[in-house]
PDB file of C-alpha atoms in Angstrom:
ATOM      1  CA  MET B   1    -128.988-156.776 -38.804  1.00  0.00           C
ATOM      2  CA  SER B   2    -128.782-156.477 -35.043  1.00  0.00           C
ATOM      3  CA  LEU B   3    -130.545-158.366 -32.285  1.00  0.00           C
ATOM      4  CA  TYR B   4    -130.722-157.362 -28.639  1.00  0.00           C
ATOM      5  CA  ILE B   5    -130.995-158.948 -25.230  1.00  0.00           C
ATOM      6  CA  HIS B   6    -131.806-157.167 -21.998  1.00  0.00           C
ATOM      7  CA  HIS B   7    -129.628-158.363 -19.113  1.00  0.00           C
ATOM      8  CA  ASP B   8    -128.580-156.802 -15.803  1.00  0.00           C
ATOM      9  CA  GLY B   9    -130.633-153.689 -16.567  1.00  0.00           C
ATOM     10  CA  GLN B  10    -128.851-153.027 -19.850  1.00  0.00           C
ATOM     11  CA  ASP B  11    -129.471-153.688 -23.529  1.00  0.00           C
ATOM     12  CA  HIS B  12    -126.752-155.706 -25.267  1.00  0.00           C
ATOM     13  CA  GLU B  13    -126.429-155.658 -29.048  1.00  0.00           C
ATOM     14  CA  PHE B  14    -125.463-158.663 -31.161  1.00  0.00           C
ATOM     15  CA  THR B  15    -124.754-158.426 -34.884  1.00  0.00           C
ATOM     16  CA  VAL B  16    -125.916-161.252 -37.144  1.00  0.00           C
ATOM     17  CA  THR B  17    -122.888-162.452 -39.115  1.00  0.00           C
ATOM     18  CA  ALA B  18    -122.631-164.305 -42.407  1.00  0.00           C
ATOM     19  CA  ASP B  19    -121.007-167.189 -40.509  1.00  0.00           C
ATOM     20  CA  THR B  20    -123.092-170.225 -39.648  1.00  0.00           C
ATOM     21  CA  GLY B  21    -122.801-172.734 -36.852  1.00  0.00           C
ATOM     22  CA  ALA B  22    -122.747-176.492 -37.092  1.00  0.00           C
ATOM     23  CA  LEU B  23    -126.270-176.870 -35.714  1.00  0.00           C
ATOM     24  CA  ARG B  24    -128.632-176.676 -38.688  1.00  0.00           C
ATOM     25  CA  ASN B  25    -126.577-173.890 -40.239  1.00  0.00           C
ATOM     26  CA  ALA B  26    -127.939-171.371 -37.736  1.00  0.00           C
ATOM     27  CA  PRO B  27    -126.480-167.885 -38.037  1.00  0.00           C
ATOM     28  CA  LEU B  28    -123.770-166.878 -35.616  1.00  0.00           C
ATOM     29  CA  LEU B  29    -124.013-163.625 -33.700  1.00  0.00           C
ATOM     30  CA  ALA B  30    -121.199-161.341 -32.602  1.00  0.00           C
ATOM     31  CA  PRO B  31    -121.495-159.211 -29.479  1.00  0.00           C
ATOM     32  CA  ALA B  32    -121.028-155.539 -30.380  1.00  0.00           C
ATOM     33  CA  GLY B  33    -117.342-154.645 -30.395  1.00  0.00           C
ATOM     34  CA  SER B  34    -116.136-158.242 -30.148  1.00  0.00           C
ATOM     35  CA  ASP B  35    -114.757-160.925 -32.443  1.00  0.00           C
ATOM     36  CA  ALA B  36    -116.460-163.632 -30.365  1.00  0.00           C
ATOM     37  CA  ARG B  37    -119.283-165.670 -31.874  1.00  0.00           C
ATOM     38  CA  ILE B  38    -122.349-167.302 -30.335  1.00  0.00           C
ATOM     39  CA  SER B  39    -125.117-169.220 -32.072  1.00  0.00           C
ATOM     40  CA  LEU B  40    -128.674-167.962 -32.105  1.00  0.00           C
ATOM     41  CA  HIS B  41    -129.671-171.156 -30.270  1.00  0.00           C
ATOM     42  CA  GLN B  42    -127.145-170.553 -27.487  1.00  0.00           C
ATOM     43  CA  LEU B  43    -128.171-166.928 -27.053  1.00  0.00           C
ATOM     44  CA  LEU B  44    -131.830-167.882 -26.741  1.00  0.00           C
ATOM     45  CA  ALA B  45    -131.051-170.716 -24.307  1.00  0.00           C
ATOM     46  CA  ILE B  46    -128.964-168.458 -22.075  1.00  0.00           C
ATOM     47  CA  TYR B  47    -131.121-165.330 -22.030  1.00  0.00           C
ATOM     48  CA  GLY B  48    -134.590-166.639 -22.928  1.00  0.00           C
ATOM     49  CA  ALA B  49    -135.604-163.657 -25.054  1.00  0.00           C
ATOM     50  CA  ILE B  50    -134.143-161.922 -28.074  1.00  0.00           C
ATOM     51  CA  HIS B  51    -135.477-158.597 -29.347  1.00  0.00           C
ATOM     52  CA  THR B  52    -135.275-156.841 -32.721  1.00  0.00           C
ATOM     53  CA  GLN B  53    -134.717-153.449 -31.104  1.00  0.00           C
ATOM     54  CA  PRO B  54    -133.352-152.247 -27.771  1.00  0.00           C
ATOM     55  CA  LEU B  55    -135.901-152.232 -24.956  1.00  0.00           C
ATOM     56  CA  THR B  56    -135.091-148.584 -24.333  1.00  0.00           C
ATOM     57  CA  GLU B  57    -136.413-147.754 -27.829  1.00  0.00           C
ATOM     58  CA  ARG B  58    -139.533-149.926 -27.743  1.00  0.00           C
ATOM     59  CA  THR B  59    -142.909-148.270 -27.733  1.00  0.00           C
ATOM     60  CA  PRO B  60    -145.244-149.680 -25.056  1.00  0.00           C
ATOM     61  CA  THR B  61    -148.373-151.309 -26.464  1.00  0.00           C
TER      62      THR B  61
END
């Protein structure tokens, strides 16, 4: 499963990993093409919004 953030005019993809963080066993996310890990909580705190698909593919409502 992938989650996306929109930052600096670009969509950034994060893959949900099977790894969990120390905080309430939250899933860890890996930026596309990287071995780095960030918790779901950290990603939300930094960027404020997480999407289930890239903004460029979203259908306006």
